[in-house]
Amino acid sequence: MFGFGKTQNVKSTPGVNLASVLHDEKAKSEIILNSIDDGVLLIDTNHAIQLFNKGAEKITGWNQKDAIGLDYKSVIKLVNDKNEPYTAEQDPLEQIFNEIAPIRDNSANLKTSSDKTVAISMSVSPLISDTNEVTGAVAVFRDVTNERQEERQRAEFISTASHEMRTPVAAIEGYLALAMNDRVCHIDSKAKEYLDKAHASTQHLGKLFQDLLTSAKAEDGRLQNHPVVVEMGELLQQLTEDMRFTAEKKGLGVDFLIGANTEDALSSSHTSSGVKMVRPLYFVHVDPERIREVIVNLFDNAIKYTEVGKITITLAGDNDVVQVRVQDTGHGIPAEDIPHLFEKFYRVDNSATRTIGGTGLGLFICRKIVELYNGRIWVGSEFGKGSTFYINIPRLSSEKAQELQIKEAAQNLPTGTTQTSKV
Ligand code: ADP
């Protein structure tokens, strides 16, 4: 306000020439830009740097005079967490000319002129002319080394604390189970009822610590991951058999369908005459333990949130992807909750779910694991009718799968088939 009034005074003062007013305006803009602590950078459509403020000098280690006119890529060297240079698709300064909408990147790192790595948060906006053409881009970036360090420490604390707390909780759970075992102890029915409740709460606590530990690891990339060739049909068949018991205990049916024609239940892969039918093989390159976690989580949820009906697991795919679907006939999910479902600690809050225990971490962990394999997870649901969770994972051709299996065998690693049969 104050500055604006002053400018108008200058403009209206007779005898003040335009050149000096413009010079004043430029000087003022420069003062403002250079007093901003964040780095500010302007590039034209040829990627040449047109503006580079003091903040940018401080973060990058580059001198303004040297940086101006250079291709931004020689000055703003962006790298990921593994210190690998950003690809063109990852680089917001490159992408801005394709997307023509502001881009934010909170997980970038920048190599300074002395090759030091600085954690930065960057926001890039296009400059659009009156004729709707992109004439350049402005980037504003900040050194977030301290914030990221604190985030890492917080994740480390959560993972250490949950790891340490799991041990005593497991001991309590074990002793409660012993106390409730008729062959070990004799207790009256009231005491058994209380111990039952204590046991259920301890199990919930144990699951919460386990989920906290896994999600902290998933966030900072420490999740154990040993991908091998896995044939999803075999893995899912075993998993379905393992999980069938829990579903049937609640009176729910379980179907496993496989192949492009999903009407062929897997049980029909052996006909009554004993002739083995051929089914497609769905190879993927994943850690079977991690994928198992995802499927078990989706299956457990399907049981938890379904009162009557059945759970159907379907395996299908095309040349590029393998798709797993976990479908239930349960409560369903309200449309407004769907966009948040895969966020950390998100739980649908309604009368149907309020009494059902959970941590709100399961689907977040599922998403992190699926993304580890460049896959995608999403849900389709009709409230009151049921939900279907979908997972897409890049498919390996049989030739590629064989080639990788030979390599795995040569490295003396167990092959996908062996690992699959273990789970
Ligand atoms: P939770 O431990 O609470 O089950 P999740 O992350 O696994 O945590 O799921 C998040 C929320 O999504 C759940 O609290 C539940 O409200 C909803 N949800 C997940 N799966 C289903 C399902 N199959 N049917 C209905 N609601 C579901």
Tab-separated table of C-alpha atoms and ligand atoms in Angstrom:
chain	number	residue	atom	x	y	z
A	1	MET	CA	0.000	0.000	0.000
A	2	PHE	CA	2.646	2.376	1.191
A	3	GLY	CA	4.965	1.665	-1.748
A	4	PHE	CA	2.110	1.884	-4.262
A	5	GLY	CA	1.145	5.409	-3.090
A	6	LYS	CA	4.723	6.512	-3.406
A	7	THR	CA	4.965	5.256	-7.022
A	8	GLN	CA	1.858	7.190	-7.973
A	9	ASN	CA	3.391	10.296	-6.463
A	10	VAL	CA	6.474	9.822	-8.603
A	11	LYS	CA	4.356	9.336	-11.734
A	12	SER	CA	2.281	12.392	-11.158
A	13	THR	CA	5.204	14.635	-10.285
A	14	PRO	CA	5.713	17.006	-13.193
A	15	GLY	CA	9.197	17.058	-14.657
A	16	VAL	CA	10.134	13.483	-13.683
A	17	ASN	CA	11.070	11.656	-16.898
A	18	LEU	CA	9.848	8.149	-17.792
A	19	ALA	CA	13.325	6.648	-18.055
A	20	SER	CA	14.121	7.496	-14.464
A	21	VAL	CA	10.702	6.221	-13.294
A	22	LEU	CA	11.311	2.922	-15.087
A	23	HIS	CA	14.802	2.792	-13.672
A	24	ASP	CA	13.297	3.295	-10.198
A	25	GLU	CA	10.741	0.543	-10.815
A	26	LYS	CA	13.475	-1.854	-11.959
A	27	ALA	CA	15.645	-0.983	-8.973
A	28	LYS	CA	12.697	-1.513	-6.670
A	29	SER	CA	11.892	-4.937	-8.183
A	30	GLU	CA	15.525	-5.898	-7.857
A	31	ILE	CA	15.632	-4.850	-4.216
A	32	ILE	CA	12.515	-6.907	-3.501
A	33	LEU	CA	13.721	-9.966	-5.432
A	34	ASN	CA	17.139	-9.863	-3.832
A	35	SER	CA	15.776	-9.505	-0.340
A	36	ILE	CA	13.666	-12.672	-0.717
A	37	ASP	CA	15.404	-15.525	1.029
A	38	ASP	CA	13.965	-18.110	-1.390
A	39	GLY	CA	15.670	-18.686	-4.724
A	40	VAL	CA	13.834	-17.070	-7.648
A	41	LEU	CA	14.692	-17.984	-11.203
A	42	LEU	CA	13.168	-16.985	-14.511
A	43	ILE	CA	13.812	-18.885	-17.722
A	44	ASP	CA	12.694	-18.211	-21.276
A	45	THR	CA	11.359	-20.740	-23.782
A	46	ASN	CA	14.942	-21.596	-24.821
A	47	HIS	CA	15.647	-22.587	-21.197
A	48	ALA	CA	18.057	-19.648	-20.810
A	49	ILE	CA	18.164	-18.022	-17.363
A	50	GLN	CA	16.859	-14.438	-17.465
A	51	LEU	CA	16.651	-13.702	-13.760
A	52	PHE	CA	18.543	-15.145	-10.816
A	53	ASN	CA	18.168	-13.545	-7.384
A	54	LYS	CA	20.480	-13.497	-4.369
A	55	GLY	CA	18.481	-16.317	-2.719
A	56	ALA	CA	19.187	-18.507	-5.757
A	57	GLU	CA	22.892	-17.560	-5.507
A	58	LYS	CA	22.962	-18.619	-1.859
A	59	ILE	CA	21.287	-21.988	-2.466
A	60	THR	CA	23.056	-22.990	-5.692
A	61	GLY	CA	26.468	-21.433	-5.052
A	62	TRP	CA	26.309	-19.874	-8.532
A	63	ASN	CA	27.085	-16.211	-9.119
A	64	GLN	CA	24.248	-14.187	-10.638
A	65	LYS	CA	26.516	-12.776	-13.369
A	66	ASP	CA	27.704	-16.259	-14.399
A	67	ALA	CA	24.242	-17.836	-14.269
A	68	ILE	CA	22.338	-15.293	-16.382
A	69	GLY	CA	22.121	-16.396	-20.023
A	70	LEU	CA	23.098	-20.024	-19.318
A	71	ASP	CA	20.836	-22.999	-19.951
A	72	TYR	CA	19.195	-23.620	-16.563
A	73	LYS	CA	20.297	-27.268	-16.675
A	74	SER	CA	23.927	-26.252	-16.074
A	75	VAL	CA	22.887	-24.368	-12.937
A	76	ILE	CA	19.813	-26.138	-11.507
A	77	LYS	CA	20.957	-29.749	-11.380
A	78	LEU	CA	18.101	-31.709	-9.851
A	79	VAL	CA	18.662	-35.194	-8.437
A	80	ASN	CA	16.455	-37.719	-6.648
A	81	ASP	CA	17.013	-39.326	-3.222
A	82	LYS	CA	19.412	-41.829	-4.764
A	83	ASN	CA	21.475	-38.984	-6.211
A	84	GLU	CA	20.379	-39.880	-9.761
A	85	PRO	CA	19.763	-36.925	-12.132
A	86	TYR	CA	16.116	-36.118	-12.843
A	87	THR	CA	14.786	-37.388	-16.164
A	88	ALA	CA	13.023	-34.898	-18.472
A	89	GLU	CA	9.644	-36.239	-17.225
A	90	GLN	CA	10.624	-35.599	-13.612
A	91	ASP	CA	12.120	-32.147	-14.173
A	92	PRO	CA	9.447	-29.519	-13.324
A	93	LEU	CA	11.293	-26.807	-15.309
A	94	GLU	CA	11.122	-28.981	-18.406
A	95	GLN	CA	7.594	-30.250	-17.788
A	96	ILE	CA	6.156	-26.775	-17.253
A	97	PHE	CA	6.289	-26.168	-21.018
A	98	ASN	CA	4.148	-29.289	-21.613
A	99	GLU	CA	1.728	-29.033	-18.730
A	100	ILE	CA	1.268	-25.241	-18.662
A	101	ALA	CA	0.029	-25.388	-15.065
A	102	PRO	CA	1.941	-24.786	-11.819
A	103	ILE	CA	4.057	-27.747	-10.704
A	104	ARG	CA	5.248	-28.358	-7.144
A	105	ASP	CA	8.031	-30.764	-6.157
A	106	ASN	CA	8.677	-31.187	-2.436
A	107	SER	CA	11.112	-34.054	-2.664
A	108	ALA	CA	13.764	-32.695	-5.035
A	109	ASN	CA	17.477	-32.279	-4.296
A	110	LEU	CA	19.842	-29.868	-5.981
A	111	LYS	CA	23.561	-30.211	-6.721
A	112	THR	CA	25.326	-26.965	-5.877
A	113	SER	CA	28.272	-25.490	-7.806
A	114	SER	CA	30.596	-27.268	-5.370
A	115	ASP	CA	28.746	-30.585	-5.908
A	116	LYS	CA	27.069	-30.513	-2.490
A	117	THR	CA	23.518	-31.930	-2.353
A	118	VAL	CA	20.848	-29.642	-0.901
A	119	ALA	CA	17.248	-30.760	-0.223
A	120	ILE	CA	14.878	-28.294	-1.854
A	121	SER	CA	11.183	-27.684	-2.286
A	122	MET	CA	10.374	-26.118	-5.655
A	123	SER	CA	7.350	-24.527	-7.228
A	124	VAL	CA	7.343	-23.675	-10.945
A	125	SER	CA	4.741	-21.545	-12.717
A	126	PRO	CA	4.399	-20.767	-16.427
A	127	LEU	CA	4.492	-17.188	-17.722
A	128	ILE	CA	1.577	-16.788	-20.076
A	129	SER	CA	1.263	-13.866	-22.515
A	130	ASP	CA	-1.917	-11.973	-23.419
A	131	THR	CA	-2.156	-14.168	-26.528
A	132	ASN	CA	-2.097	-17.271	-24.317
A	133	GLU	CA	1.408	-18.305	-25.271
A	134	VAL	CA	3.950	-19.604	-22.759
A	135	THR	CA	6.810	-17.133	-22.768
A	136	GLY	CA	8.819	-18.618	-19.938
A	137	ALA	CA	8.651	-20.008	-16.424
A	138	VAL	CA	9.336	-18.761	-12.907
A	139	ALA	CA	10.720	-21.131	-10.302
A	140	VAL	CA	10.753	-20.402	-6.589
A	141	PHE	CA	12.793	-22.803	-4.460
A	142	ARG	CA	13.758	-23.148	-0.837
A	143	ASP	CA	16.469	-25.006	1.056
A	144	VAL	CA	14.560	-27.572	3.163
A	145	THR	CA	17.552	-29.577	4.407
A	146	ASN	CA	16.619	-29.009	8.066
A	147	GLU	CA	12.934	-29.828	7.600
A	148	ARG	CA	13.786	-33.018	5.736
A	149	GLN	CA	16.314	-33.986	8.397
A	150	GLU	CA	13.637	-33.473	11.084
A	151	GLU	CA	11.145	-35.520	9.076
A	152	ARG	CA	13.692	-38.319	8.842
A	153	GLN	CA	14.343	-38.169	12.593
A	154	ARG	CA	10.606	-38.292	13.286
A	155	ALA	CA	10.193	-41.345	11.046
A	156	GLU	CA	13.211	-42.950	12.728
A	157	PHE	CA	11.725	-42.304	16.175
A	158	ILE	CA	8.395	-43.840	15.151
A	159	SER	CA	10.071	-46.873	13.671
A	160	THR	CA	12.391	-47.414	16.710
A	161	ALA	CA	9.564	-46.863	19.197
A	162	SER	CA	7.159	-49.195	17.424
A	163	HIS	CA	9.893	-51.801	17.009
A	164	GLU	CA	10.734	-51.672	20.752
A	165	MET	CA	7.092	-51.753	21.828
A	166	ARG	CA	6.229	-54.739	19.688
A	167	THR	CA	8.329	-57.100	21.857
A	168	PRO	CA	6.534	-56.558	25.222
A	169	VAL	CA	3.166	-56.522	23.453
A	170	ALA	CA	3.964	-59.888	21.854
A	171	ALA	CA	4.889	-61.238	25.321
A	172	ILE	CA	1.601	-60.003	26.851
A	173	GLU	CA	-0.322	-61.521	23.949
A	174	GLY	CA	1.472	-64.849	24.433
A	175	TYR	CA	0.790	-64.983	28.190
A	176	LEU	CA	-2.861	-64.062	27.711
A	177	ALA	CA	-3.189	-66.867	25.167
A	178	LEU	CA	-1.655	-69.279	27.714
A	179	ALA	CA	-4.012	-68.075	30.461
A	180	MET	CA	-6.979	-68.722	28.168
A	181	ASN	CA	-5.792	-72.197	27.171
A	182	ASP	CA	-7.892	-74.842	28.967
A	183	ARG	CA	-5.012	-77.282	28.940
A	184	VAL	CA	-2.779	-74.845	30.806
A	185	CYS	CA	-5.092	-72.928	33.151
A	186	HIS	CA	-8.498	-73.250	34.695
A	187	ILE	CA	-10.350	-69.975	34.934
A	188	ASP	CA	-14.015	-69.153	35.378
A	189	SER	CA	-16.102	-67.923	32.464
A	190	LYS	CA	-16.154	-64.271	33.644
A	191	ALA	CA	-12.335	-64.181	33.822
A	192	LYS	CA	-12.171	-65.804	30.366
A	193	GLU	CA	-14.474	-63.132	28.974
A	194	TYR	CA	-12.184	-60.369	30.342
A	195	LEU	CA	-9.052	-62.104	29.109
A	196	ASP	CA	-10.644	-62.510	25.674
A	197	LYS	CA	-11.172	-58.753	25.498
A	198	ALA	CA	-7.639	-58.041	26.746
A	199	HIS	CA	-6.274	-60.463	24.137
A	200	ALA	CA	-8.195	-58.752	21.305
A	201	SER	CA	-6.942	-55.307	22.405
A	202	THR	CA	-3.375	-56.554	22.663
A	203	GLN	CA	-3.633	-57.989	19.158
A	204	HIS	CA	-4.907	-54.623	17.932
A	205	LEU	CA	-1.987	-52.843	19.633
A	206	GLY	CA	0.489	-55.302	18.107
A	207	LYS	CA	-1.001	-54.677	14.649
A	208	LEU	CA	-0.828	-50.915	15.188
A	209	PHE	CA	2.891	-51.075	16.059
A	210	GLN	CA	3.562	-53.365	13.110
A	211	ASP	CA	1.681	-51.020	10.732
A	212	LEU	CA	3.457	-47.949	12.147
A	213	LEU	CA	6.806	-49.621	11.634
A	214	THR	CA	5.984	-50.667	8.068
A	215	SER	CA	4.581	-47.259	7.099
A	216	ALA	CA	7.609	-45.414	8.547
A	217	LYS	CA	9.883	-47.705	6.542
A	218	ALA	CA	7.756	-47.302	3.403
A	219	GLU	CA	8.009	-43.528	3.700
A	220	ASP	CA	11.765	-43.338	3.938
A	221	GLY	CA	12.441	-46.127	1.432
A	222	ARG	CA	13.740	-48.661	3.986
A	223	LEU	CA	11.126	-51.283	3.234
A	224	GLN	CA	12.871	-54.600	2.620
A	225	ASN	CA	12.442	-55.403	-1.027
A	226	HIS	CA	13.958	-58.354	-2.892
A	227	PRO	CA	12.124	-58.587	-6.208
A	228	VAL	CA	12.131	-61.918	-8.008
A	229	VAL	CA	10.052	-63.367	-10.819
A	230	VAL	CA	6.674	-64.326	-9.411
A	231	GLU	CA	3.789	-66.032	-11.187
A	232	MET	CA	0.767	-64.273	-9.722
A	233	GLY	CA	-1.652	-67.158	-10.425
A	234	GLU	CA	0.327	-69.527	-8.229
A	235	LEU	CA	0.851	-66.943	-5.487
A	236	LEU	CA	-2.835	-65.970	-5.393
A	237	GLN	CA	-4.050	-69.552	-5.411
A	238	GLN	CA	-2.016	-70.349	-2.296
A	239	LEU	CA	-3.018	-67.124	-0.595
A	240	THR	CA	-6.716	-67.704	-1.289
A	241	GLU	CA	-6.496	-71.160	0.249
A	242	ASP	CA	-4.771	-69.720	3.346
A	243	MET	CA	-7.385	-66.981	3.736
A	244	ARG	CA	-10.488	-69.027	2.893
A	245	PHE	CA	-10.752	-70.356	6.453
A	246	THR	CA	-11.062	-66.861	8.017
A	247	ALA	CA	-13.766	-65.870	5.534
A	248	GLU	CA	-15.747	-69.076	5.990
A	249	LYS	CA	-15.613	-68.643	9.771
A	250	LYS	CA	-17.658	-65.469	9.216
A	251	GLY	CA	-19.995	-67.286	6.820
A	252	LEU	CA	-18.556	-65.611	3.699
A	253	GLY	CA	-17.848	-67.448	0.455
A	254	VAL	CA	-14.577	-67.109	-1.448
A	255	ASP	CA	-14.124	-67.354	-5.226
A	256	PHE	CA	-10.872	-67.216	-7.130
A	257	LEU	CA	-11.198	-66.474	-10.844
A	258	ILE	CA	-8.318	-66.464	-13.240
A	259	GLY	CA	-7.602	-65.702	-16.860
A	260	ALA	CA	-8.986	-63.327	-19.437
A	261	ASN	CA	-12.294	-65.151	-19.200
A	262	THR	CA	-13.022	-64.547	-15.547
A	263	GLU	CA	-15.943	-66.961	-15.563
A	264	ASP	CA	-13.460	-69.839	-15.411
A	265	ALA	CA	-12.916	-70.468	-11.737
A	266	LEU	CA	-9.453	-71.788	-10.999
A	267	SER	CA	-10.872	-74.989	-9.587
A	268	SER	CA	-11.837	-75.860	-13.158
A	269	SER	CA	-8.213	-75.975	-14.259
A	270	HIS	CA	-8.561	-79.720	-13.687
A	271	THR	CA	-11.591	-81.107	-15.485
A	272	SER	CA	-13.583	-84.058	-14.178
A	273	SER	CA	-11.759	-86.307	-16.650
A	274	GLY	CA	-8.488	-85.261	-14.990
A	275	VAL	CA	-7.232	-83.376	-18.054
A	276	LYS	CA	-5.249	-80.309	-17.017
A	277	MET	CA	-6.449	-77.143	-18.711
A	278	VAL	CA	-3.960	-74.515	-19.771
A	279	ARG	CA	-4.280	-71.134	-18.108
A	280	PRO	CA	-2.343	-67.934	-18.856
A	281	LEU	CA	0.764	-67.251	-16.771
A	282	TYR	CA	0.979	-63.821	-15.213
A	283	PHE	CA	4.625	-63.031	-14.440
A	284	VAL	CA	5.642	-59.959	-12.454
A	285	HIS	CA	8.900	-58.795	-10.875
A	286	VAL	CA	8.095	-58.207	-7.207
A	287	ASP	CA	9.014	-59.251	-3.681
A	288	PRO	CA	6.447	-62.005	-2.960
A	289	GLU	CA	6.392	-61.142	0.759
A	290	ARG	CA	5.464	-57.533	0.003
A	291	ILE	CA	2.743	-58.437	-2.508
A	292	ARG	CA	1.421	-60.992	-0.048
A	293	GLU	CA	1.062	-58.189	2.503
A	294	VAL	CA	-1.005	-56.149	0.032
A	295	ILE	CA	-3.372	-58.982	-0.916
A	296	VAL	CA	-3.810	-60.132	2.702
A	297	ASN	CA	-4.602	-56.553	3.715
A	298	LEU	CA	-7.255	-56.158	1.013
A	299	PHE	CA	-8.684	-59.573	1.803
A	300	ASP	CA	-8.782	-58.869	5.576
A	301	ASN	CA	-10.581	-55.582	4.898
A	302	ALA	CA	-13.059	-57.340	2.610
A	303	ILE	CA	-13.871	-59.782	5.436
A	304	LYS	CA	-13.942	-57.028	8.067
A	305	TYR	CA	-16.322	-54.768	6.149
A	306	THR	CA	-18.652	-57.486	4.772
A	307	GLU	CA	-21.463	-59.092	6.749
A	308	VAL	CA	-23.046	-61.346	4.116
A	309	GLY	CA	-22.144	-62.615	0.676
A	310	LYS	CA	-18.742	-63.445	-0.741
A	311	ILE	CA	-15.283	-62.235	-1.619
A	312	THR	CA	-14.068	-62.701	-5.164
A	313	ILE	CA	-10.419	-62.524	-6.119
A	314	THR	CA	-9.831	-62.141	-9.830
A	315	LEU	CA	-6.584	-62.293	-11.752
A	316	ALA	CA	-6.587	-60.925	-15.273
A	317	GLY	CA	-4.346	-58.846	-17.516
A	318	ASP	CA	-3.161	-57.884	-20.967
A	319	ASN	CA	0.299	-57.778	-22.571
A	320	ASP	CA	1.455	-54.923	-20.361
A	321	VAL	CA	-0.232	-55.296	-16.990
A	322	VAL	CA	-1.367	-57.891	-14.531
A	323	GLN	CA	-4.528	-56.931	-12.697
A	324	VAL	CA	-5.687	-58.310	-9.336
A	325	ARG	CA	-9.194	-57.457	-8.149
A	326	VAL	CA	-10.504	-58.041	-4.632
A	327	GLN	CA	-14.272	-57.660	-4.649
A	328	ASP	CA	-16.700	-57.866	-1.753
A	329	THR	CA	-20.441	-57.609	-1.163
A	330	GLY	CA	-20.028	-55.499	1.984
A	331	HIS	CA	-20.734	-52.019	3.340
A	332	GLY	CA	-19.219	-50.167	0.393
A	333	ILE	CA	-17.436	-46.824	0.668
A	334	PRO	CA	-19.114	-43.398	0.418
A	335	ALA	CA	-18.018	-41.524	-2.743
A	336	GLU	CA	-16.617	-38.572	-0.742
A	337	ASP	CA	-14.216	-40.862	1.162
A	338	ILE	CA	-12.782	-42.594	-1.900
A	339	PRO	CA	-10.213	-39.878	-2.828
A	340	HIS	CA	-8.713	-40.049	0.702
A	341	LEU	CA	-8.792	-43.780	1.252
A	342	PHE	CA	-5.110	-44.429	0.537
A	343	GLU	CA	-3.882	-41.610	2.814
A	344	LYS	CA	-2.155	-42.300	6.113
A	345	PHE	CA	-4.541	-42.875	9.084
A	346	TYR	CA	-7.662	-42.295	6.956
A	347	ARG	CA	-10.701	-44.226	8.171
A	348	VAL	CA	-14.267	-43.905	6.968
A	349	ASP	CA	-16.316	-42.670	9.891
A	350	ASN	CA	-19.913	-43.881	9.809
A	351	SER	CA	-22.183	-46.085	11.851
A	352	ALA	CA	-21.201	-49.155	9.836
A	353	THR	CA	-17.454	-48.774	10.409
A	354	ARG	CA	-17.272	-47.033	13.811
A	355	THR	CA	-17.421	-50.252	15.793
A	356	ILE	CA	-14.885	-52.057	13.593
A	357	GLY	CA	-11.323	-51.705	14.826
A	358	GLY	CA	-8.488	-50.637	12.539
A	359	THR	CA	-5.462	-48.393	12.217
A	360	GLY	CA	-6.160	-46.581	8.931
A	361	LEU	CA	-2.636	-47.515	7.821
A	362	GLY	CA	-3.338	-50.667	5.819
A	363	LEU	CA	-4.319	-49.069	2.514
A	364	PHE	CA	-1.543	-46.466	2.816
A	365	ILE	CA	0.988	-49.306	3.129
A	366	CYS	CA	-0.667	-51.131	0.197
A	367	ARG	CA	-0.281	-48.029	-1.992
A	368	LYS	CA	3.383	-47.563	-1.017
A	369	ILE	CA	4.176	-51.201	-1.834
A	370	VAL	CA	2.326	-51.201	-5.169
A	371	GLU	CA	4.095	-47.942	-6.150
A	372	LEU	CA	7.417	-49.615	-5.364
A	373	TYR	CA	6.767	-51.791	-8.434
A	374	ASN	CA	5.512	-48.923	-10.616
A	375	GLY	CA	2.002	-50.226	-10.112
A	376	ARG	CA	-1.284	-48.555	-9.295
A	377	ILE	CA	-3.983	-49.273	-6.732
A	378	TRP	CA	-7.492	-47.844	-6.716
A	379	VAL	CA	-11.013	-48.638	-5.640
A	380	GLY	CA	-14.486	-48.652	-7.125
A	381	SER	CA	-17.387	-48.863	-4.726
A	382	GLU	CA	-21.103	-48.472	-4.399
A	383	PHE	CA	-22.140	-47.508	-0.888
A	384	GLY	CA	-24.233	-50.247	0.640
A	385	LYS	CA	-23.483	-52.734	-2.149
A	386	GLY	CA	-19.789	-53.535	-1.984
A	387	SER	CA	-16.326	-52.528	-3.132
A	388	THR	CA	-13.715	-53.676	-5.615
A	389	PHE	CA	-10.042	-52.908	-5.044
A	390	TYR	CA	-7.870	-53.012	-8.182
A	391	ILE	CA	-4.115	-53.464	-8.432
A	392	ASN	CA	-2.217	-53.093	-11.697
A	393	ILE	CA	1.400	-54.242	-11.864
A	394	PRO	CA	3.605	-54.198	-14.996
A	395	ARG	CA	3.578	-57.638	-16.593
A	396	LEU	CA	6.726	-59.534	-17.605
A	397	SER	CA	6.624	-61.439	-20.881
A	398	SER	CA	7.358	-65.168	-20.531
A	399	GLU	CA	10.712	-64.624	-22.310
A	400	LYS	CA	11.718	-61.799	-19.984
A	401	ALA	CA	10.576	-63.838	-16.957
A	402	GLN	CA	12.692	-66.794	-18.093
A	403	GLU	CA	15.708	-64.564	-18.709
A	404	LEU	CA	15.421	-63.049	-15.224
A	405	GLN	CA	14.910	-66.459	-13.632
A	406	ILE	CA	18.133	-67.706	-15.211
A	407	LYS	CA	19.931	-64.643	-13.834
A	408	GLU	CA	18.397	-65.208	-10.389
A	409	ALA	CA	19.503	-68.843	-10.437
A	410	ALA	CA	23.012	-67.791	-11.489
A	411	GLN	CA	23.191	-65.374	-8.575
A	412	ASN	CA	22.256	-68.312	-6.387
A	413	LEU	CA	18.980	-66.657	-5.408
A	414	PRO	CA	15.909	-68.780	-5.005
A	415	THR	CA	13.783	-68.550	-8.124
A	416	GLY	CA	10.348	-66.945	-8.194
A	417	THR	CA	8.651	-70.357	-8.260
A	418	THR	CA	10.479	-71.513	-5.138
A	419	GLN	CA	9.762	-68.257	-3.332
A	420	THR	CA	6.147	-68.330	-4.402
A	421	SER	CA	5.629	-71.786	-3.028
A	422	LYS	CA	7.054	-70.654	0.332
A	423	VAL	CA	4.410	-68.015	0.916
B	1	ADP	P1	-8.229	-50.002	8.687
B	1	ADP	O1	-7.184	-50.561	9.573
B	1	ADP	O2	-9.044	-48.936	9.325
B	1	ADP	O3	-9.062	-51.047	8.038
B	1	ADP	P2	-7.251	-49.372	6.032
B	1	ADP	O4	-6.221	-48.377	5.621
B	1	ADP	O5	-7.017	-50.791	5.656
B	1	ADP	O6	-7.408	-49.200	7.584
B	1	ADP	O7	-8.638	-48.888	5.439
B	1	ADP	C1	-9.008	-47.525	5.554
B	1	ADP	C2	-10.511	-47.395	5.622
B	1	ADP	O8	-11.085	-47.756	4.370
B	1	ADP	C3	-11.174	-48.333	6.617
B	1	ADP	O9	-11.210	-47.753	7.904
B	1	ADP	C4	-12.563	-48.524	6.039
B	1	ADP	O10	-13.394	-47.485	6.476
B	1	ADP	C5	-12.343	-48.364	4.532
B	1	ADP	N1	-12.297	-49.672	3.843
B	1	ADP	C6	-11.197	-50.366	3.485
B	1	ADP	N2	-11.526	-51.501	2.842
B	1	ADP	C7	-12.871	-51.522	2.776
B	1	ADP	C8	-13.832	-52.447	2.226
B	1	ADP	N3	-13.447	-53.572	1.604
B	1	ADP	N4	-15.144	-52.124	2.346
B	1	ADP	C9	-15.546	-50.976	2.953
B	1	ADP	N5	-14.692	-50.070	3.502
B	1	ADP	C10	-13.381	-50.340	3.412
